[in-house]
PDB file of C-alpha atoms and ligand atoms in Angstrom:
ATOM      1  CA  MET A   1      -0.027   0.468   0.458  1.00  0.00           C
ATOM      2  CA  ARG A   2       0.881   3.552  -1.176  1.00  0.00           C
ATOM      3  CA  ARG A   3       1.874   5.643   2.129  1.00  0.00           C
ATOM      4  CA  ARG A   4       0.388   9.193   0.959  1.00  0.00           C
ATOM      5  CA  ILE A   5       1.636  13.071   0.756  1.00  0.00           C
ATOM      6  CA  ALA A   6       0.349  16.388   2.320  1.00  0.00           C
ATOM      7  CA  ALA A   7       2.934  18.159   0.422  1.00  0.00           C
ATOM      8  CA  GLY A   8       3.289  22.190   0.489  1.00  0.00           C
ATOM      9  CA  ASN A   9       4.445  23.959  -2.222  1.00  0.00           C
ATOM     10  CA  TRP A  10       4.837  27.883  -0.647  1.00  0.00           C
ATOM     11  CA  LYS A  11       6.162  29.469  -3.708  1.00  0.00           C
ATOM     12  CA  MET A  12       7.454  32.879  -3.415  1.00  0.00           C
ATOM     13  CA  ASN A  13       6.063  33.594  -0.324  1.00  0.00           C
ATOM     14  CA  MET A  14       6.729  34.020   3.270  1.00  0.00           C
ATOM     15  CA  GLY A  15       9.713  35.564   4.183  1.00  0.00           C
ATOM     16  CA  LEU A  16      11.626  34.006   7.367  1.00  0.00           C
ATOM     17  CA  GLU A  17       9.425  34.627  10.564  1.00  0.00           C
ATOM     18  CA  ALA A  18       6.611  34.378   8.872  1.00  0.00           C
ATOM     19  CA  SER A  19       7.836  30.636   7.112  1.00  0.00           C
ATOM     20  CA  VAL A  20       8.469  29.752  10.793  1.00  0.00           C
ATOM     21  CA  GLU A  21       4.918  30.469  11.708  1.00  0.00           C
ATOM     22  CA  LEU A  22       3.767  28.768   9.704  1.00  0.00           C
ATOM     23  CA  ALA A  23       4.993  25.958  10.021  1.00  0.00           C
ATOM     24  CA  ARG A  24       4.336  25.863  13.799  1.00  0.00           C
ATOM     25  CA  LYS A  25       0.894  26.289  13.104  1.00  0.00           C
ATOM     26  CA  VAL A  26       1.178  23.395  10.773  1.00  0.00           C
ATOM     27  CA  LYS A  27       2.971  21.502  13.216  1.00  0.00           C
ATOM     28  CA  ASP A  28       0.800  21.957  16.001  1.00  0.00           C
ATOM     29  CA  PHE A  29      -2.759  21.600  13.604  1.00  0.00           C
ATOM     30  CA  THR A  30      -1.921  18.572  11.850  1.00  0.00           C
ATOM     31  CA  GLY A  31       1.696  17.644  13.007  1.00  0.00           C
ATOM     32  CA  ILE A  32      -0.969  14.085  14.546  1.00  0.00           C
ATOM     33  CA  HIS A  33      -1.280  13.152  11.337  1.00  0.00           C
ATOM     34  CA  ALA A  34       2.188  12.984  10.633  1.00  0.00           C
ATOM     35  CA  HIS A  35       2.566   8.656  11.672  1.00  0.00           C
ATOM     36  CA  SER A  36      -0.424   8.230   9.056  1.00  0.00           C
ATOM     37  CA  VAL A  37       0.690  10.576   5.893  1.00  0.00           C
ATOM     38  CA  ASP A  38       3.546  11.976   5.223  1.00  0.00           C
ATOM     39  CA  ILE A  39       3.687  15.384   5.403  1.00  0.00           C
ATOM     40  CA  VAL A  40       5.293  17.936   2.910  1.00  0.00           C
ATOM     41  CA  VAL A  41       6.161  22.337   2.941  1.00  0.00           C
ATOM     42  CA  CYS A  42       7.857  23.648   0.230  1.00  0.00           C
ATOM     43  CA  PRO A  43       9.124  26.879   1.752  1.00  0.00           C
ATOM     44  CA  THR A  44      11.704  29.314  -0.494  1.00  0.00           C
ATOM     45  CA  PHE A  45      15.775  28.170  -0.519  1.00  0.00           C
ATOM     46  CA  LEU A  46      16.438  30.906   2.480  1.00  0.00           C
ATOM     47  CA  SER A  47      13.571  29.872   4.836  1.00  0.00           C
ATOM     48  CA  LEU A  48      14.182  26.185   4.595  1.00  0.00           C
ATOM     49  CA  ALA A  49      17.115  25.679   7.246  1.00  0.00           C
ATOM     50  CA  ARG A  50      14.926  27.886   9.730  1.00  0.00           C
ATOM     51  CA  THR A  51      12.574  25.972   8.976  1.00  0.00           C
ATOM     52  CA  ALA A  52      13.304  22.121   8.803  1.00  0.00           C
ATOM     53  CA  GLY A  53      15.162  23.277  11.825  1.00  0.00           C
ATOM     54  CA  GLU A  54      10.917  24.575  13.170  1.00  0.00           C
ATOM     55  CA  LEU A  55      10.290  20.573  12.177  1.00  0.00           C
ATOM     56  CA  GLU A  56      12.221  18.801  14.014  1.00  0.00           C
ATOM     57  CA  GLY A  57      11.276  15.714  15.947  1.00  0.00           C
ATOM     58  CA  SER A  58       7.780  16.574  14.559  1.00  0.00           C
ATOM     59  CA  GLY A  59       7.866  14.120  11.186  1.00  0.00           C
ATOM     60  CA  ILE A  60       6.642  16.851   9.467  1.00  0.00           C
ATOM     61  CA  ALA A  61       9.639  17.177   5.686  1.00  0.00           C
ATOM     62  CA  VAL A  62      10.808  19.993   4.519  1.00  0.00           C
ATOM     63  CA  GLY A  63      11.510  20.179   1.126  1.00  0.00           C
ATOM     64  CA  ALA A  64      13.141  22.246  -1.505  1.00  0.00           C
ATOM     65  CA  GLN A  65      11.182  24.259  -4.408  1.00  0.00           C
ATOM     66  CA  ASP A  66      14.237  23.750  -7.043  1.00  0.00           C
ATOM     67  CA  CYS A  67      17.725  22.881  -7.886  1.00  0.00           C
ATOM     68  CA  TYR A  68      20.979  22.520 -10.035  1.00  0.00           C
ATOM     69  CA  HIS A  69      22.213  18.953 -11.010  1.00  0.00           C
ATOM     70  CA  GLU A  70      26.050  20.588 -10.729  1.00  0.00           C
ATOM     71  CA  SER A  71      27.585  18.299  -7.455  1.00  0.00           C
ATOM     72  CA  GLN A  72      29.627  22.037  -6.452  1.00  0.00           C
ATOM     73  CA  GLY A  73      31.240  25.117  -8.684  1.00  0.00           C
ATOM     74  CA  ALA A  74      31.561  27.346 -10.261  1.00  0.00           C
ATOM     75  CA  PHE A  75      27.496  28.122 -10.834  1.00  0.00           C
ATOM     76  CA  THR A  76      26.379  31.368  -9.530  1.00  0.00           C
ATOM     77  CA  GLY A  77      23.009  31.629  -7.960  1.00  0.00           C
ATOM     78  CA  GLU A  78      22.454  27.975  -8.077  1.00  0.00           C
ATOM     79  CA  VAL A  79      21.565  25.224  -5.182  1.00  0.00           C
ATOM     80  CA  ASN A  80      22.972  21.334  -5.398  1.00  0.00           C
ATOM     81  CA  PRO A  81      20.973  18.636  -3.545  1.00  0.00           C
ATOM     82  CA  GLU A  82      23.970  18.300  -0.771  1.00  0.00           C
ATOM     83  CA  LEU A  83      23.330  21.964  -0.378  1.00  0.00           C
ATOM     84  CA  ILE A  84      18.816  20.734   0.169  1.00  0.00           C
ATOM     85  CA  ARG A  85      19.629  17.567   2.657  1.00  0.00           C
ATOM     86  CA  ASP A  86      22.751  19.727   4.712  1.00  0.00           C
ATOM     87  CA  ALA A  87      19.902  22.434   5.256  1.00  0.00           C
ATOM     88  CA  GLY A  88      17.262  19.859   6.688  1.00  0.00           C
ATOM     89  CA  GLY A  89      15.675  19.829   3.378  1.00  0.00           C
ATOM     90  CA  SER A  90      14.667  15.481   2.418  1.00  0.00           C
ATOM     91  CA  TYR A  91      11.870  16.860  -0.740  1.00  0.00           C
ATOM     92  CA  CYS A  92      12.216  18.409  -3.534  1.00  0.00           C
ATOM     93  CA  ILE A  93      10.059  19.959  -6.822  1.00  0.00           C
ATOM     94  CA  VAL A  94      11.055  19.681 -10.289  1.00  0.00           C
ATOM     95  CA  GLY A  95      10.127  20.876 -13.259  1.00  0.00           C
ATOM     96  CA  HIS A  96       7.121  22.429 -11.826  1.00  0.00           C
ATOM     97  CA  SER A  97       5.108  24.375 -14.682  1.00  0.00           C
ATOM     98  CA  GLU A  98       5.669  27.811 -13.201  1.00  0.00           C
ATOM     99  CA  ARG A  99       9.557  27.092 -14.322  1.00  0.00           C
ATOM    100  CA  ARG A 100       9.223  25.383 -17.094  1.00  0.00           C
ATOM    101  CA  THR A 101       7.134  28.337 -18.387  1.00  0.00           C
ATOM    102  CA  LEU A 102       9.069  31.376 -16.724  1.00  0.00           C
ATOM    103  CA  MET A 103      12.545  29.894 -16.709  1.00  0.00           C
ATOM    104  CA  HIS A 104      11.833  27.989 -19.922  1.00  0.00           C
ATOM    105  CA  GLU A 105      13.868  25.201 -17.731  1.00  0.00           C
ATOM    106  CA  THR A 106      13.384  21.771 -20.451  1.00  0.00           C
ATOM    107  CA  ASP A 107      12.924  18.136 -20.029  1.00  0.00           C
ATOM    108  CA  LYS A 108      15.794  17.346 -21.053  1.00  0.00           C
ATOM    109  CA  GLU A 109      16.865  19.906 -17.032  1.00  0.00           C
ATOM    110  CA  VAL A 110      14.433  18.075 -15.115  1.00  0.00           C
ATOM    111  CA  ASN A 111      16.000  14.634 -15.982  1.00  0.00           C
ATOM    112  CA  LEU A 112      19.467  15.711 -14.425  1.00  0.00           C
ATOM    113  CA  LYS A 113      17.193  17.676 -11.728  1.00  0.00           C
ATOM    114  CA  VAL A 114      15.777  14.031 -10.809  1.00  0.00           C
ATOM    115  CA  LYS A 115      19.069  12.026 -11.161  1.00  0.00           C
ATOM    116  CA  SER A 116      21.116  14.156  -9.361  1.00  0.00           C
ATOM    117  CA  LEU A 117      18.623  14.613  -6.804  1.00  0.00           C
ATOM    118  CA  ILE A 118      18.329  10.534  -6.180  1.00  0.00           C
ATOM    119  CA  GLY A 119      21.804  10.337  -5.736  1.00  0.00           C
ATOM    120  CA  GLY A 120      21.974  13.380  -2.985  1.00  0.00           C
ATOM    121  CA  CYS A 121      19.414  10.990  -1.203  1.00  0.00           C
ATOM    122  CA  ILE A 122      16.173  13.573  -1.302  1.00  0.00           C
ATOM    123  CA  VAL A 123      12.948  12.756  -2.755  1.00  0.00           C
ATOM    124  CA  PRO A 124      11.833  14.379  -6.321  1.00  0.00           C
ATOM    125  CA  ILE A 125       8.275  15.709  -7.058  1.00  0.00           C
ATOM    126  CA  ILE A 126       8.692  15.886 -10.429  1.00  0.00           C
ATOM    127  CA  CYS A 127       5.606  17.485 -12.087  1.00  0.00           C
ATOM    128  CA  VAL A 128       4.100  17.270 -15.148  1.00  0.00           C
ATOM    129  CA  GLY A 129       0.762  18.339 -16.697  1.00  0.00           C
ATOM    130  CA  GLU A 130      -0.447  20.396 -19.806  1.00  0.00           C
ATOM    131  CA  THR A 131      -1.785  23.990 -20.808  1.00  0.00           C
ATOM    132  CA  LEU A 132      -5.080  24.296 -21.763  1.00  0.00           C
ATOM    133  CA  ALA A 133      -3.821  24.807 -25.499  1.00  0.00           C
ATOM    134  CA  GLU A 134      -3.136  20.851 -25.072  1.00  0.00           C
ATOM    135  CA  ARG A 135      -5.635  20.213 -23.237  1.00  0.00           C
ATOM    136  CA  GLN A 136      -8.468  21.575 -25.565  1.00  0.00           C
ATOM    137  CA  ALA A 137      -5.645  19.915 -28.400  1.00  0.00           C
ATOM    138  CA  LEU A 138      -6.685  16.588 -26.939  1.00  0.00           C
ATOM    139  CA  ASP A 139      -3.601  16.252 -26.582  1.00  0.00           C
ATOM    140  CA  THR A 140      -3.135  15.702 -22.827  1.00  0.00           C
ATOM    141  CA  MET A 141      -2.399  11.928 -22.588  1.00  0.00           C
ATOM    142  CA  ASN A 142       0.520  12.390 -25.267  1.00  0.00           C
ATOM    143  CA  VAL A 143       2.094  14.982 -23.324  1.00  0.00           C
ATOM    144  CA  VAL A 144       1.522  13.884 -19.980  1.00  0.00           C
ATOM    145  CA  ARG A 145       2.941  10.516 -20.979  1.00  0.00           C
ATOM    146  CA  GLY A 146       6.461  12.580 -23.045  1.00  0.00           C
ATOM    147  CA  GLN A 147       7.504  14.565 -19.685  1.00  0.00           C
ATOM    148  CA  VAL A 148       7.319  11.215 -17.723  1.00  0.00           C
ATOM    149  CA  MET A 149       9.157   9.357 -19.741  1.00  0.00           C
ATOM    150  CA  ARG A 150      12.041  12.518 -20.391  1.00  0.00           C
ATOM    151  CA  ALA A 151      11.599  12.982 -17.094  1.00  0.00           C
ATOM    152  CA  TYR A 152      12.793   9.161 -16.589  1.00  0.00           C
ATOM    153  CA  ALA A 153      15.771   8.576 -18.429  1.00  0.00           C
ATOM    154  CA  GLY A 154      18.282   6.541 -17.729  1.00  0.00           C
ATOM    155  CA  ILE A 155      17.067   6.245 -14.019  1.00  0.00           C
ATOM    156  CA  GLU A 156      17.131   1.926 -12.717  1.00  0.00           C
ATOM    157  CA  PRO A 157      13.519   1.024 -11.234  1.00  0.00           C
ATOM    158  CA  GLU A 158      14.949   0.808  -7.469  1.00  0.00           C
ATOM    159  CA  ALA A 159      15.416   4.613  -7.573  1.00  0.00           C
ATOM    160  CA  ALA A 160      12.561   6.021 -10.148  1.00  0.00           C
ATOM    161  CA  ALA A 161      10.467   3.249  -7.580  1.00  0.00           C
ATOM    162  CA  ARG A 162      10.907   5.973  -4.288  1.00  0.00           C
ATOM    163  CA  THR A 163      10.092   8.717  -6.558  1.00  0.00           C
ATOM    164  CA  VAL A 164       7.020  11.330  -6.703  1.00  0.00           C
ATOM    165  CA  ILE A 165       5.349  12.816  -9.635  1.00  0.00           C
ATOM    166  CA  ALA A 166       2.980  15.535  -9.295  1.00  0.00           C
ATOM    167  CA  TYR A 167       0.297  15.876 -12.049  1.00  0.00           C
ATOM    168  CA  GLU A 168      -1.256  19.294 -12.193  1.00  0.00           C
ATOM    169  CA  PRO A 169      -3.239  20.325 -15.358  1.00  0.00           C
ATOM    170  CA  VAL A 170      -1.133  24.100 -16.250  1.00  0.00           C
ATOM    171  CA  TRP A 171      -4.430  25.594 -16.722  1.00  0.00           C
ATOM    172  CA  ALA A 172      -5.656  24.515 -13.080  1.00  0.00           C
ATOM    173  CA  ILE A 173      -2.769  25.629 -10.985  1.00  0.00           C
ATOM    174  CA  GLY A 174      -3.846  29.114  -8.894  1.00  0.00           C
ATOM    175  CA  THR A 175      -7.159  29.210 -10.884  1.00  0.00           C
ATOM    176  CA  GLY A 176      -9.638  28.352  -9.263  1.00  0.00           C
ATOM    177  CA  LEU A 177      -9.891  25.683 -12.003  1.00  0.00           C
ATOM    178  CA  ASN A 178      -9.856  22.693 -11.204  1.00  0.00           C
ATOM    179  CA  ALA A 179      -9.699  19.151 -12.789  1.00  0.00           C
ATOM    180  CA  THR A 180     -12.470  16.990 -12.496  1.00  0.00           C
ATOM    181  CA  ALA A 181     -11.440  13.499  -9.963  1.00  0.00           C
ATOM    182  CA  GLN A 182     -12.281  11.396 -12.495  1.00  0.00           C
ATOM    183  CA  ASP A 183     -10.416  13.530 -15.545  1.00  0.00           C
ATOM    184  CA  ALA A 184      -7.366  13.257 -12.889  1.00  0.00           C
ATOM    185  CA  GLN A 185      -7.601   9.807 -12.072  1.00  0.00           C
ATOM    186  CA  ALA A 186      -8.209   8.949 -16.093  1.00  0.00           C
ATOM    187  CA  VAL A 187      -4.446  11.571 -15.798  1.00  0.00           C
ATOM    188  CA  CYS A 188      -2.728   9.526 -13.357  1.00  0.00           C
ATOM    189  CA  ARG A 189      -4.206   6.480 -14.621  1.00  0.00           C
ATOM    190  CA  ALA A 190      -2.110   7.391 -17.168  1.00  0.00           C
ATOM    191  CA  ILE A 191       0.731   7.852 -15.817  1.00  0.00           C
ATOM    192  CA  ARG A 192       0.802   4.445 -13.576  1.00  0.00           C
ATOM    193  CA  ASP A 193       0.869   2.690 -17.414  1.00  0.00           C
ATOM    194  CA  THR A 194       3.270   5.100 -18.785  1.00  0.00           C
ATOM    195  CA  VAL A 195       5.637   3.552 -15.693  1.00  0.00           C
ATOM    196  CA  ARG A 196       4.855   0.435 -15.605  1.00  0.00           C
ATOM    197  CA  TYR A 197       5.526   0.797 -19.442  1.00  0.00           C
ATOM    198  CA  ILE A 198       9.136   2.582 -18.624  1.00  0.00           C
ATOM    199  CA  TYR A 199       9.881  -0.540 -16.434  1.00  0.00           C
ATOM    200  CA  ASP A 200       7.297  -2.543 -14.145  1.00  0.00           C
ATOM    201  CA  ASP A 201       4.263  -3.687 -11.750  1.00  0.00           C
ATOM    202  CA  THR A 202       6.405  -3.227  -9.065  1.00  0.00           C
ATOM    203  CA  THR A 203       8.367   0.398 -10.265  1.00  0.00           C
ATOM    204  CA  ALA A 204       4.502   0.994 -10.996  1.00  0.00           C
ATOM    205  CA  ASP A 205       2.238   0.010  -8.041  1.00  0.00           C
ATOM    206  CA  SER A 206       5.272   2.012  -5.490  1.00  0.00           C
ATOM    207  CA  VAL A 207       5.759   5.645  -7.075  1.00  0.00           C
ATOM    208  CA  ARG A 208       3.151   7.169  -5.471  1.00  0.00           C
ATOM    209  CA  ILE A 209       1.430  10.121  -7.903  1.00  0.00           C
ATOM    210  CA  LEU A 210      -0.102  13.253  -7.076  1.00  0.00           C
ATOM    211  CA  TYR A 211      -2.725  16.251  -8.037  1.00  0.00           C
ATOM    212  CA  GLY A 212      -2.305  19.352  -8.204  1.00  0.00           C
ATOM    213  CA  GLY A 213      -3.594  23.297  -9.103  1.00  0.00           C
ATOM    214  CA  SER A 214      -6.404  24.732  -6.912  1.00  0.00           C
ATOM    215  CA  VAL A 215      -6.776  21.924  -4.522  1.00  0.00           C
ATOM    216  CA  LYS A 216      -9.026  22.983  -1.562  1.00  0.00           C
ATOM    217  CA  ALA A 217     -10.341  21.237   1.739  1.00  0.00           C
ATOM    218  CA  ASP A 218     -13.926  21.527  -0.335  1.00  0.00           C
ATOM    219  CA  ASN A 219     -12.386  20.036  -3.116  1.00  0.00           C
ATOM    220  CA  ILE A 220      -9.380  16.863  -2.022  1.00  0.00           C
ATOM    221  CA  SER A 221     -12.530  14.605  -0.787  1.00  0.00           C
ATOM    222  CA  ASP A 222     -13.097  13.988  -4.129  1.00  0.00           C
ATOM    223  CA  LEU A 223      -9.587  13.862  -5.223  1.00  0.00           C
ATOM    224  CA  MET A 224      -8.950  11.762  -2.825  1.00  0.00           C
ATOM    225  CA  SER A 225     -11.378   8.428  -3.915  1.00  0.00           C
ATOM    226  CA  GLU A 226      -9.891   8.031  -6.536  1.00  0.00           C
ATOM    227  CA  LYS A 227      -7.444   5.040  -6.630  1.00  0.00           C
ATOM    228  CA  ASP A 228      -4.180   6.222  -8.403  1.00  0.00           C
ATOM    229  CA  ILE A 229      -4.080   9.722  -6.520  1.00  0.00           C
ATOM    230  CA  ASP A 230      -2.092   9.402  -3.746  1.00  0.00           C
ATOM    231  CA  GLY A 231      -1.995  12.386  -3.227  1.00  0.00           C
ATOM    232  CA  ALA A 232      -1.647  16.743  -3.457  1.00  0.00           C
ATOM    233  CA  LEU A 233       0.906  19.391  -4.130  1.00  0.00           C
ATOM    234  CA  VAL A 234      -1.074  22.835  -2.355  1.00  0.00           C
ATOM    235  CA  GLY A 235      -0.284  25.685  -3.598  1.00  0.00           C
ATOM    236  CA  GLY A 236      -2.482  28.469  -2.049  1.00  0.00           C
ATOM    237  CA  ALA A 237      -4.290  27.016   0.244  1.00  0.00           C
ATOM    238  CA  SER A 238      -1.150  25.184   1.803  1.00  0.00           C
ATOM    239  CA  LEU A 239      -0.406  28.518   2.844  1.00  0.00           C
ATOM    240  CA  LYS A 240      -3.020  28.777   5.246  1.00  0.00           C
ATOM    241  CA  ALA A 241      -2.703  26.274   8.370  1.00  0.00           C
ATOM    242  CA  ALA A 242      -6.523  25.968   9.402  1.00  0.00           C
ATOM    243  CA  GLU A 243      -7.186  25.482   4.843  1.00  0.00           C
ATOM    244  CA  PHE A 244      -3.699  22.287   4.460  1.00  0.00           C
ATOM    245  CA  GLY A 245      -5.020  21.670   8.183  1.00  0.00           C
ATOM    246  CA  LYS A 246      -7.981  20.703   6.659  1.00  0.00           C
ATOM    247  CA  ILE A 247      -6.030  18.955   3.461  1.00  0.00           C
ATOM    248  CA  ILE A 248      -3.885  16.867   5.295  1.00  0.00           C
ATOM    249  CA  GLN A 249      -6.629  15.851   7.199  1.00  0.00           C
ATOM    250  CA  ALA A 250      -8.838  14.293   4.719  1.00  0.00           C
ATOM    251  CA  ILE A 251      -5.685  12.830   2.958  1.00  0.00           C
ATOM    252  CA  ALA A 252      -5.290  11.156   6.404  1.00  0.00           C
ATOM    253  CA  GLY A 253      -8.494  10.469   6.945  1.00  0.00           C
ATOM    254  CA  MET A 254      -9.272   7.980   3.864  1.00  0.00           C
ATOM    255  CA  ILE A 255      -6.842   6.050   5.016  1.00  0.00           C
ATOM    256  CA  GLN A 256      -8.278   4.963   8.279  1.00  0.00           C
TER     257      GLN A 256
HETATM  258  P1  PGA B 301      -1.991  26.157  -6.743  1.00  0.00           P
HETATM  259  O1  PGA B 301      -0.748  26.025  -6.887  1.00  0.00           O
HETATM  260  O2  PGA B 301      -3.064  24.816  -5.672  1.00  0.00           O
HETATM  261  O3  PGA B 301      -2.716  27.310  -6.028  1.00  0.00           O
HETATM  262  O4  PGA B 301      -3.071  26.029  -7.788  1.00  0.00           O
HETATM  263  C1  PGA B 301      -1.092  24.244  -6.719  1.00  0.00           C
HETATM  264  C2  PGA B 301       0.291  24.434  -7.461  1.00  0.00           C
HETATM  265  O5  PGA B 301       1.227  25.235  -8.029  1.00  0.00           O
HETATM  266  O6  PGA B 301       2.198  24.038  -7.272  1.00  0.00           O
END
């Protein structure tokens, strides 16, 4: 049985004190669920170490929002998996659609990042998803399958099995629109079948697949009733401890 994940992507929000304060509230409201689901919060790089310090011993993990694939050296402005781990991080989001769009991140770069994270013992949360134009052109499955295939190029099955994929339709991120649970399930199923095609049943049945895109307390339960959805990557709603708490509770509730 796959352990569920509730991950909060804080994006470029929350200064140092605000991050620590939000982490404390998440711990107070929902720390109790950390034994049954993996709870992860992803602050900015600047707040990562202090947030991890605040959450130490709580069972709540901390993740970064991006990384660079090189191990060290003259790469001004970049942060590698080793530095993320040193600061207390154990997860890292890669290939988020905002980075693919705004920073022109490619599938090749996503693949390099996934490899470096695996090497650095950090769990990658690999984001995939179609744009509105791609959806309207009925191209969703092709786009998502291609992103998954390229993200895992050259990665061994044992390592792939421990990664996390987040299906985030680009048109649903931060827009208040979200895929129906049935639509999200169909794509998450196709993602799992793609992992099966690349590897084998064991790997496909181990990979955890999250849905992301305007997840809220009032739509999470429907999503979590679907077979191939193992949790959520939450943006805006993860900045409010009470709302995120309800989402975590719903994710945990389904397995009690
Ligand atoms: P949202 O963001 O929940 O605000 O739509 C999700 C994400 O970008 O990971």
